[in-house]
Short mmCIF file of C-alpha atoms and ligand atoms in Angstrom, two decimals:
data_model
loop_
_atom_site.label_atom_id
_atom_site.label_comp_id
_atom_site.label_asym_id
_atom_site.label_seq_id
_atom_site.Cartn_x
_atom_site.Cartn_y
_atom_site.Cartn_z
CA MET V 29 -20.07 10.45 -20.38
CA ALA V 30 -19.11 8.46 -22.91
CA VAL V 31 -17.05 5.36 -22.00
CA GLN V 32 -14.28 2.92 -23.44
CA THR V 33 -13.53 -0.61 -22.63
CA VAL V 34 -9.86 -0.75 -21.69
CA ALA V 35 -10.08 -4.67 -20.84
CA GLY V 36 -11.03 -7.52 -22.81
CA ASN V 37 -14.77 -7.89 -24.14
CA THR V 38 -17.61 -6.08 -22.03
CA SER V 39 -20.38 -8.29 -21.15
CA SER V 40 -23.90 -6.75 -22.48
CA SER V 41 -25.67 -6.73 -20.03
CA ALA V 42 -24.66 -4.18 -17.65
CA PRO V 43 -23.53 -4.35 -14.09
CA ALA V 44 -25.90 -5.06 -11.26
CA VAL V 45 -24.50 -3.09 -8.79
CA ASP V 46 -23.45 0.84 -8.98
CA LEU V 47 -19.24 1.00 -8.37
CA GLY V 48 -18.95 3.88 -11.21
CA PRO V 49 -16.54 3.14 -13.90
CA ALA V 50 -15.83 -0.56 -12.86
CA ALA V 51 -17.59 -2.39 -15.44
CA ALA V 52 -16.54 -6.61 -14.65
CA LEU V 53 -14.02 -8.34 -13.09
CA SER V 54 -11.40 -10.15 -15.24
CA CYS V 55 -9.04 -13.00 -14.62
CA ARG V 56 -5.17 -12.14 -14.49
CA GLU V 57 -4.42 -15.21 -16.09
CA CYS V 58 -7.14 -16.64 -18.67
CA GLY V 59 -9.03 -12.67 -19.38
CA GLU V 60 -12.23 -13.98 -18.74
CA ARG V 61 -14.68 -11.95 -17.37
CA PHE V 62 -17.49 -11.55 -14.30
CA GLU V 63 -20.38 -9.33 -13.56
CA LEU V 64 -18.70 -7.35 -10.14
CA GLY V 65 -19.35 -9.33 -7.07
CA PRO V 66 -17.62 -10.40 -4.05
CA LEU V 67 -15.66 -12.66 -6.21
CA PHE V 68 -11.60 -12.85 -5.93
CA ALA V 69 -10.77 -16.21 -8.02
CA CYS V 70 -11.38 -17.31 -11.37
CA ALA V 71 -13.92 -20.05 -12.01
CA SER V 72 -12.40 -21.50 -15.10
CA CYS V 73 -8.32 -21.22 -14.01
CA PHE V 74 -7.97 -19.93 -10.04
CA GLY V 75 -6.77 -17.10 -11.69
CA PRO V 76 -6.89 -13.90 -9.32
CA LEU V 77 -9.21 -11.40 -10.52
CA GLU V 78 -8.98 -7.60 -11.15
CA VAL V 79 -11.20 -4.68 -11.62
CA ALA V 80 -11.82 -3.68 -15.27
CA TYR V 81 -13.16 -0.29 -15.80
CA ASP V 82 -14.63 1.86 -18.24
CA LEU V 83 -12.71 4.56 -17.96
CA PRO V 84 -13.37 8.19 -19.10
CA THR V 85 -12.62 9.28 -22.52
CA GLY V 86 -12.80 12.94 -23.35
CA SER V 87 -9.35 15.12 -23.55
CA PRO V 88 -7.08 14.77 -20.55
CA GLU V 89 -7.23 18.66 -20.00
CA GLU V 90 -10.48 18.16 -18.75
CA LEU V 91 -9.74 15.17 -16.68
CA ARG V 92 -6.70 16.95 -15.34
CA LYS V 93 -8.88 19.68 -14.04
CA ARG V 94 -11.83 17.57 -13.13
CA ILE V 95 -9.73 15.86 -11.09
CA GLU V 96 -7.68 18.92 -9.53
CA ALA V 97 -11.33 20.21 -8.40
CA GLY V 98 -11.42 17.12 -6.39
CA PRO V 99 -11.51 17.12 -2.73
CA ASP V 100 -8.07 16.60 -1.08
CA ASN V 101 -8.06 12.76 -0.76
CA ILE V 102 -8.49 9.90 -2.99
CA TRP V 103 -11.83 10.37 -4.29
CA ARG V 104 -10.55 13.37 -6.27
CA TYR V 105 -9.71 10.17 -8.48
CA ALA V 106 -13.19 8.38 -8.65
CA PRO V 107 -13.49 8.27 -11.99
CA LEU V 108 -10.80 6.08 -12.29
CA LEU V 109 -11.93 3.68 -8.94
CA PRO V 110 -14.39 1.26 -8.15
CA VAL V 111 -16.85 3.27 -6.50
CA PRO V 112 -20.19 5.58 -7.29
CA ALA V 113 -20.24 9.01 -8.22
CA ASP V 114 -20.96 10.15 -5.09
CA VAL V 115 -18.34 8.42 -2.89
CA ALA V 116 -17.55 11.72 -1.48
CA GLU V 117 -20.06 12.28 0.26
CA LYS V 118 -21.37 8.69 2.44
CA PRO V 119 -19.08 8.66 5.27
CA ASN V 120 -16.08 7.08 4.66
CA ILE V 121 -12.51 7.86 6.59
CA ASN V 122 -11.86 9.75 3.51
CA PRO V 123 -7.53 9.22 3.45
CA GLY V 124 -5.43 10.12 1.04
CA PHE V 125 -3.57 12.86 -0.66
CA THR V 126 -0.81 12.62 1.66
CA LYS V 127 2.69 14.78 1.57
CA LEU V 128 5.10 14.13 -0.91
CA VAL V 129 8.02 15.35 0.77
CA LYS V 130 11.00 16.43 -1.39
CA ALA V 131 13.93 15.13 0.86
CA ASP V 132 17.12 17.30 0.07
CA ASN V 133 19.15 16.51 3.41
CA LEU V 134 18.37 12.80 2.83
CA ALA V 135 19.19 13.44 -0.91
CA ARG V 136 22.95 14.81 -0.02
CA GLU V 137 23.26 12.56 2.64
CA LEU V 138 22.63 9.46 -0.13
CA GLY V 139 24.24 11.49 -3.00
CA VAL V 140 21.16 11.93 -5.11
CA THR V 141 21.30 14.73 -7.40
CA GLY V 142 17.95 13.76 -9.41
CA GLY V 143 15.71 14.81 -6.94
CA LEU V 144 14.39 12.60 -4.11
CA TYR V 145 11.01 12.27 -2.61
CA VAL V 146 8.80 10.67 0.59
CA LYS V 147 5.48 9.79 0.08
CA ASP V 148 4.57 10.02 3.65
CA ASP V 149 1.78 8.01 4.51
CA SER V 150 1.85 8.36 7.65
CA GLY V 151 -0.43 11.25 7.14
CA ASN V 152 -3.48 9.05 6.73
CA PRO V 153 -6.56 8.57 9.20
CA THR V 154 -4.85 5.59 11.05
CA HIS V 155 -1.58 6.36 10.22
CA SER V 156 -0.80 3.49 7.44
CA PHE V 157 -1.37 3.37 3.22
CA LYS V 158 -4.03 0.62 4.32
CA ASP V 159 -6.82 3.28 4.78
CA ARG V 160 -6.64 3.68 0.89
CA VAL V 161 -7.48 0.08 0.35
CA VAL V 162 -9.84 -0.25 2.77
CA ALA V 163 -11.73 2.78 1.67
CA ILE V 164 -12.40 1.22 -1.19
CA ALA V 165 -13.12 -1.79 0.00
CA VAL V 166 -15.85 0.14 2.40
CA GLU V 167 -17.80 1.11 -0.75
CA ALA V 168 -17.58 -2.79 -2.56
CA ALA V 169 -19.13 -4.09 0.71
CA ARG V 170 -21.73 -1.30 0.67
CA ALA V 171 -22.45 -2.28 -2.65
CA PHE V 172 -22.95 -6.11 -2.29
CA GLY V 173 -25.00 -5.66 1.29
CA PHE V 174 -21.96 -7.43 3.84
CA THR V 175 -22.99 -5.69 7.45
CA THR V 176 -19.98 -7.31 9.10
CA LEU V 177 -16.51 -5.95 7.32
CA SER V 178 -13.31 -8.22 8.50
CA CYS V 179 -9.57 -8.88 7.06
CA SER V 180 -7.24 -11.31 8.52
CA SER V 181 -4.26 -8.43 8.84
CA THR V 182 -0.33 -7.83 10.23
CA GLY V 183 -1.61 -5.15 11.68
CA ASN V 184 -2.02 -2.04 10.14
CA LEU V 185 -4.97 -3.67 8.17
CA ALA V 186 -6.68 -4.19 11.29
CA GLY V 187 -7.00 -0.68 12.74
CA ALA V 188 -7.95 0.57 9.38
CA VAL V 189 -10.84 -1.96 8.80
CA GLY V 190 -11.70 -1.25 12.75
CA ALA V 191 -11.98 2.86 11.82
CA ALA V 192 -13.64 2.57 8.36
CA ALA V 193 -16.10 0.27 9.65
CA ALA V 194 -17.29 2.23 12.55
CA ARG V 195 -17.24 5.35 10.35
CA ALA V 196 -19.50 3.32 8.05
CA GLY V 197 -21.67 1.99 10.68
CA LEU V 198 -20.75 -1.12 9.72
CA ARG V 199 -19.99 -4.05 12.31
CA SER V 200 -16.03 -5.49 12.35
CA CYS V 201 -14.48 -8.38 13.40
CA VAL V 202 -11.06 -8.78 12.43
CA PHE V 203 -8.13 -11.58 12.92
CA ILE V 204 -4.59 -10.63 13.42
CA PRO V 205 -1.58 -12.75 14.70
CA HIS V 206 -1.64 -12.68 18.72
CA ASP V 207 2.27 -11.83 18.92
CA LEU V 208 1.42 -8.27 17.19
CA GLU V 209 3.50 -5.10 18.79
CA GLN V 210 1.22 -3.60 21.20
CA GLY V 211 0.72 0.05 19.40
CA LYS V 212 -1.11 -2.11 16.33
CA VAL V 213 -3.53 -4.20 18.71
CA VAL V 214 -4.38 -1.14 20.61
CA MET V 215 -5.06 0.73 17.57
CA ALA V 216 -6.92 -2.12 16.01
CA ALA V 217 -8.86 -2.51 19.41
CA VAL V 218 -9.64 1.27 19.99
CA TYR V 219 -12.40 1.62 17.33
CA GLY V 220 -14.52 -0.98 19.30
CA GLY V 221 -14.68 -3.97 16.76
CA GLU V 222 -13.95 -7.32 17.15
CA LEU V 223 -10.38 -8.63 17.26
CA VAL V 224 -9.11 -11.95 17.78
CA GLY V 225 -5.69 -13.12 17.93
CA ILE V 226 -5.14 -16.36 16.21
CA GLU V 227 -2.26 -18.23 18.02
CA GLY V 228 -0.02 -18.26 14.49
CA ASN V 229 1.58 -16.40 11.69
CA TYR V 230 -0.25 -14.41 9.22
CA ASP V 231 -0.30 -16.92 6.90
CA ASP V 232 -2.35 -19.13 9.76
CA VAL V 233 -4.45 -16.31 9.99
CA ASN V 234 -5.42 -16.35 6.11
CA ARG V 235 -5.77 -19.53 5.70
CA PHE V 236 -8.14 -19.68 9.15
CA CYS V 237 -9.80 -16.45 7.10
CA SER V 238 -10.22 -18.46 3.65
CA GLU V 239 -11.98 -21.52 5.77
CA LEU V 240 -14.73 -18.98 7.72
CA ILE V 241 -15.43 -17.46 3.87
CA GLY V 242 -16.25 -21.12 3.02
CA ASP V 243 -18.44 -21.88 6.27
CA PRO V 244 -22.37 -20.56 6.97
CA LEU V 245 -20.21 -18.65 10.04
CA GLY V 246 -18.83 -16.13 7.73
CA GLU V 247 -21.94 -15.50 6.09
CA GLY V 248 -22.77 -11.66 4.97
CA TRP V 249 -19.24 -10.80 5.93
CA GLY V 250 -17.08 -8.96 3.64
CA PHE V 251 -13.18 -9.62 4.11
CA VAL V 252 -11.42 -6.66 2.85
CA ASN V 253 -8.61 -8.72 1.53
CA VAL V 254 -9.91 -12.03 0.70
CA ASN V 255 -13.31 -11.76 -1.08
CA LEU V 256 -13.46 -7.64 -1.82
CA ARG V 257 -9.50 -8.05 -2.49
CA PRO V 258 -10.32 -6.92 -6.17
CA TYR V 259 -11.75 -4.04 -4.74
CA TYR V 260 -9.49 -3.34 -2.05
CA GLY V 261 -6.28 -3.81 -4.11
CA GLU V 262 -7.49 -1.23 -6.52
CA GLY V 263 -7.30 1.55 -3.78
CA SER V 264 -3.21 1.26 -3.94
CA LYS V 265 -3.29 3.02 -7.19
CA THR V 266 -4.19 5.93 -5.87
CA LEU V 267 -0.29 6.11 -4.57
CA ALA V 268 0.64 6.24 -8.45
CA TYR V 269 -1.89 8.86 -9.02
CA GLU V 270 -1.13 10.79 -6.28
CA ILE V 271 2.60 10.46 -6.37
CA CYS V 272 2.35 11.69 -10.36
CA GLU V 273 -0.04 14.52 -10.14
CA GLN V 274 2.28 16.49 -7.27
CA LEU V 275 5.30 15.82 -9.08
CA GLY V 276 2.95 17.98 -11.68
CA TRP V 277 1.24 15.54 -13.63
CA ARG V 278 5.11 13.51 -14.41
CA LEU V 279 6.16 9.63 -14.15
CA PRO V 280 9.08 9.12 -11.61
CA ASP V 281 11.87 7.85 -13.32
CA GLN V 282 12.34 5.57 -9.96
CA ILE V 283 10.41 4.30 -7.02
CA VAL V 284 10.61 1.52 -4.48
CA ILE V 285 7.92 -0.08 -2.59
CA PRO V 286 7.51 -2.45 0.43
CA ILE V 287 6.45 -6.06 -0.33
CA ALA V 288 4.31 -7.56 2.22
CA SER V 289 1.78 -9.63 -0.43
CA GLY V 290 2.76 -7.79 -3.17
CA SER V 291 -0.74 -6.28 -3.88
CA GLN V 292 0.95 -2.20 -3.81
CA LEU V 293 3.36 -2.51 -5.88
CA THR V 294 1.01 -4.56 -8.82
CA LYS V 295 -1.16 -1.75 -8.18
CA ILE V 296 0.75 1.26 -8.33
CA ASP V 297 2.39 -0.11 -11.65
CA LYS V 298 -1.43 -0.42 -12.62
CA GLY V 299 -2.13 3.19 -11.79
CA PHE V 300 0.83 4.27 -13.92
CA GLN V 301 -0.28 2.39 -16.74
CA GLU V 302 -4.11 3.87 -16.54
CA LEU V 303 -1.92 7.35 -16.16
CA ILE V 304 -0.39 6.93 -19.69
CA LYS V 305 -3.35 5.46 -21.55
CA LEU V 306 -5.26 8.27 -20.39
CA GLY V 307 -2.76 11.14 -21.50
CA LEU V 308 -2.94 12.37 -18.05
CA VAL V 309 1.46 11.82 -18.19
CA GLU V 310 3.91 11.53 -20.76
CA ASP V 311 5.06 7.88 -21.74
CA ARG V 312 8.09 7.29 -20.54
CA PRO V 313 10.25 4.67 -19.05
CA TYR V 314 9.94 4.40 -15.15
CA LYS V 315 11.82 1.50 -12.87
CA ILE V 316 9.81 0.14 -9.83
CA PHE V 317 11.80 -1.32 -7.23
CA GLY V 318 10.51 -4.12 -4.34
CA ALA V 319 11.86 -3.99 -1.21
CA GLN V 320 11.72 -7.12 2.03
CA ALA V 321 13.28 -7.32 4.90
CA GLU V 322 15.84 -10.49 4.92
CA GLY V 323 13.89 -12.10 7.49
CA CYS V 324 10.84 -12.58 5.12
CA SER V 325 12.27 -12.31 1.79
CA PRO V 326 10.78 -14.66 -0.41
CA VAL V 327 10.36 -12.18 -3.42
CA SER V 328 13.45 -11.14 -3.16
CA ALA V 329 15.16 -14.38 -2.81
CA ALA V 330 13.24 -15.43 -6.03
CA PHE V 331 14.40 -12.09 -8.25
CA LYS V 332 17.85 -13.20 -7.08
CA ALA V 333 18.02 -16.43 -8.12
CA GLY V 334 16.08 -15.89 -11.44
CA HIS V 335 13.17 -17.45 -10.56
CA ASP V 336 9.06 -16.96 -11.76
CA VAL V 337 8.15 -18.92 -8.96
CA VAL V 338 8.40 -17.46 -5.11
CA ARG V 339 8.85 -20.44 -2.72
CA PRO V 340 7.20 -19.42 0.42
CA GLN V 341 9.37 -18.63 3.85
CA LYS V 342 8.59 -18.93 7.43
CA PRO V 343 8.91 -14.93 8.66
CA ASN V 344 11.19 -13.87 11.62
CA THR V 345 11.63 -10.05 11.31
CA ILE V 346 10.67 -7.00 13.15
CA ALA V 347 9.29 -5.79 10.06
CA LYS V 348 5.61 -7.47 11.04
CA SER V 349 3.79 -5.37 8.68
CA LEU V 350 5.46 -6.95 6.27
CA ALA V 351 6.03 -10.36 7.08
CA ILE V 352 3.70 -12.43 4.73
CA GLY V 353 5.94 -15.95 3.87
CA ASN V 354 3.55 -16.51 1.09
CA PRO V 355 2.65 -13.76 -0.93
CA ALA V 356 0.05 -13.72 -3.18
CA ASP V 357 1.01 -11.80 -5.74
CA GLY V 358 4.94 -12.10 -6.16
CA PRO V 359 4.92 -13.77 -9.21
CA TYR V 360 3.22 -10.03 -10.84
CA VAL V 361 5.83 -8.02 -8.35
CA LEU V 362 8.56 -10.64 -10.22
CA ASP V 363 7.31 -9.96 -13.36
CA ILE V 364 6.85 -6.16 -13.28
CA ALA V 365 10.46 -5.57 -11.38
CA ARG V 366 11.87 -7.05 -14.60
CA ARG V 367 9.36 -5.33 -17.09
CA THR V 368 10.23 -2.42 -15.69
CA GLY V 369 14.35 -2.63 -15.35
CA GLY V 370 14.00 -2.86 -11.64
CA ALA V 371 14.68 -5.25 -9.07
CA VAL V 372 13.90 -6.30 -5.73
CA GLU V 373 16.05 -6.07 -2.85
CA ASP V 374 16.11 -7.29 0.95
CA VAL V 375 17.63 -5.50 4.22
CA THR V 376 18.90 -7.08 7.74
CA ASP V 377 16.54 -5.87 10.82
CA GLU V 378 19.75 -3.73 11.76
CA GLN V 379 19.68 -2.06 8.30
CA VAL V 380 15.81 -1.42 8.99
CA VAL V 381 16.38 0.40 12.15
CA ASP V 382 19.39 2.71 10.93
CA ALA V 383 17.21 3.88 8.52
CA ILE V 384 14.47 4.23 10.64
CA LYS V 385 16.79 6.78 12.54
CA LEU V 386 18.17 8.39 8.86
CA LEU V 387 14.62 9.38 7.63
CA ALA V 388 14.06 11.10 11.21
CA ARG V 389 17.57 12.85 11.84
CA THR V 390 17.33 13.62 7.95
CA GLU V 391 14.10 15.02 6.98
CA GLY V 392 11.94 14.83 10.28
CA ILE V 393 9.72 12.12 9.24
CA PHE V 394 9.56 9.08 11.95
CA GLY V 395 8.71 5.94 9.83
CA GLU V 396 7.50 2.35 11.01
CA THR V 397 10.06 -0.52 10.41
CA ALA V 398 8.03 -1.11 6.78
CA GLY V 399 9.21 2.60 6.00
CA GLY V 400 13.26 1.66 7.53
CA VAL V 401 13.05 -1.82 4.97
CA THR V 402 12.08 0.56 1.90
CA LEU V 403 14.38 3.58 2.77
CA GLY V 404 17.16 0.57 3.78
CA VAL V 405 17.08 -1.09 0.10
CA THR V 406 16.91 2.18 -1.33
CA LYS V 407 20.42 3.14 0.38
CA LYS V 408 22.06 -0.65 -0.70
CA LEU V 409 20.78 -0.12 -4.07
CA ILE V 410 22.11 3.17 -4.46
CA GLU V 411 25.38 2.26 -3.03
CA ALA V 412 24.95 -1.00 -5.17
CA GLY V 413 24.74 1.31 -8.73
CA VAL V 414 21.27 -0.21 -9.42
CA ILE V 415 18.74 3.22 -8.56
CA ASP V 416 20.94 5.87 -10.36
CA PRO V 417 21.49 8.94 -8.41
CA ALA V 418 20.87 11.16 -11.60
CA LEU V 419 17.08 10.29 -12.05
CA THR V 420 14.07 11.40 -9.94
CA THR V 421 13.45 8.70 -7.14
CA VAL V 422 10.39 8.37 -5.21
CA VAL V 423 10.34 6.59 -2.19
CA LEU V 424 7.48 5.05 -0.10
CA ASN V 425 7.05 5.74 3.69
CA THR V 426 4.14 3.39 4.04
CA GLY V 427 3.08 3.49 8.10
CA ASP V 428 3.67 5.69 11.20
CA GLY V 429 6.70 5.10 13.87
CA LEU V 430 4.72 5.73 16.57
CA LYS V 431 3.30 1.72 15.38
CA THR V 432 6.77 0.29 15.97
CA LEU V 433 8.24 1.67 18.70
CA ASP V 434 10.19 -1.12 19.92
CA ALA V 435 12.03 -1.13 16.93
CA VAL V 436 13.92 2.11 18.16
CA SER V 437 13.28 2.38 22.00
CA ALA V 438 16.35 0.34 22.48
CA THR V 439 19.01 2.94 21.15
CA SER V 440 16.14 6.45 21.14
CA GLN V 441 16.39 7.45 24.33
CA ALA V 442 17.05 10.91 26.75
CA THR V 443 20.17 12.47 26.46
CA ALA V 444 20.66 12.99 30.08
CA THR V 445 18.99 12.73 33.00
CA ILE V 446 19.19 15.81 35.23
CA LYS V 447 18.23 17.93 38.48
CA PRO V 448 16.56 21.11 37.57
CA SER V 449 19.73 23.09 38.02
CA LEU V 450 21.63 25.24 35.53
CA ASP V 451 25.17 23.67 37.06
CA ALA V 452 23.36 20.08 36.63
CA PHE V 453 22.91 21.23 32.97
CA ARG V 454 26.76 22.24 32.29
CA ALA V 455 27.89 19.55 33.89
CA ALA V 456 26.07 17.49 31.21
CA GLY V 457 28.10 18.79 28.63
CA LEU V 458 25.42 19.41 26.27
CA VAL V 459 26.03 23.43 25.75
CA ALA V 460 27.19 24.14 22.05
CA GLY V 461 30.03 24.74 21.57
C1 PLP B 520 0.32 -3.88 3.97
C2 PLP B 520 1.60 -2.62 4.63
C3 PLP B 520 2.50 -2.70 3.11
C4 PLP B 520 1.95 -3.62 1.40
O1 PLP B 520 1.15 -4.48 1.94
P1 PLP B 520 0.83 -5.05 -0.02
O2 PLP B 520 -0.06 -6.65 1.10
O3 PLP B 520 2.19 -5.57 -0.32
O4 PLP B 520 0.27 -4.43 -0.38
C5 PLP B 520 3.36 -1.65 3.17
N1 PLP B 520 3.68 -1.10 4.38
C6 PLP B 520 2.60 -1.45 5.46
C7 PLP B 520 3.05 -0.28 6.55
C8 PLP B 520 1.70 -2.20 5.72
O5 PLP B 520 0.98 -1.82 6.32
#
């Protein structure tokens, strides 16, 4: 297939590993290019590296047909991802192509007339969006010959790595803050890999992992969100691709995305930009909104203050999957929100719980706390007149409520407990009227 270089110069030597259309790594700050490898920071300026591609040329119709004929998972977009062409035949957890639910009941409740959709990523193999990023990282780990798959995690990533490593036949050893929700601990441990609780918060866990990578102890280890981070991040682009395809190859007008490290939000923007460049969608303006919990809102605080830098916070929120106090992609999120005319906002834990229950009550979707953050922020921004109710809006639900039962267990209990008799039932006052 003929190829076209989309970012910077291509080095004359062919990449040493086969990751499909991935041509090189390039620095997001200075643009310097590096051969594909387990690198994550620019050797010149320490900026973050990202994957640069030789994207397919040819007609958009041809590419659209090829995608639509592909498997019902993220591998339908293999020509746009850093994975070998035969990726669909390898043992992988094959996430993606989750439902885009037209949320008409919720729209009525929120006064949205332009079409409201929930992209429900609880439908992934380990019930969070993290399966997308890990599935890509597994292919990079294979390509670079790593035998142990690892990560620092706020919970969901640990489970996704455990499952993906089990399926791919790799060893796994993952690191989490010691005080995570029980649902997340069990879901990380059940796949049979090593699970290590660190006495500290996520930022402590992350620092520990960075030390481990630089030490002989971490030799042969692929940390999906550290030394494999450029590849891992690309998995989030598939959310952008799927949403557009499911809308009939059209960009949404507005999208609301939760922020932990900010990687997902930046890559969804990258995905939209690629679809425009490839002619797969019409080039129309879209707005990207970021969502945080008030108890961990460093990006939201910077956005509101008009700052370009993000001041780290010590997280204290029930939305533990988003509790990253020092988000690596924070400044890039600010750029994207400002460039697209979007915003970054936060909600209280109480609003998170209300939003979890609102989504469940109106659409039959039980989201985790991150989903509550995202819908809570959506509601707040509609009420503030920032999100336009007359435009098409997509809200992400990135995880399953079964993982964060504690958030709603106090207020979601049996309506009544009665003896097994009709008299008792009648006395309970539940007969419709
Ligand atoms: C990790 C995670 C996110 C966002 O992650 P980023 O680090 O911003 O890419 C969102 N929702 C859930 C449920 C997550 O686990």
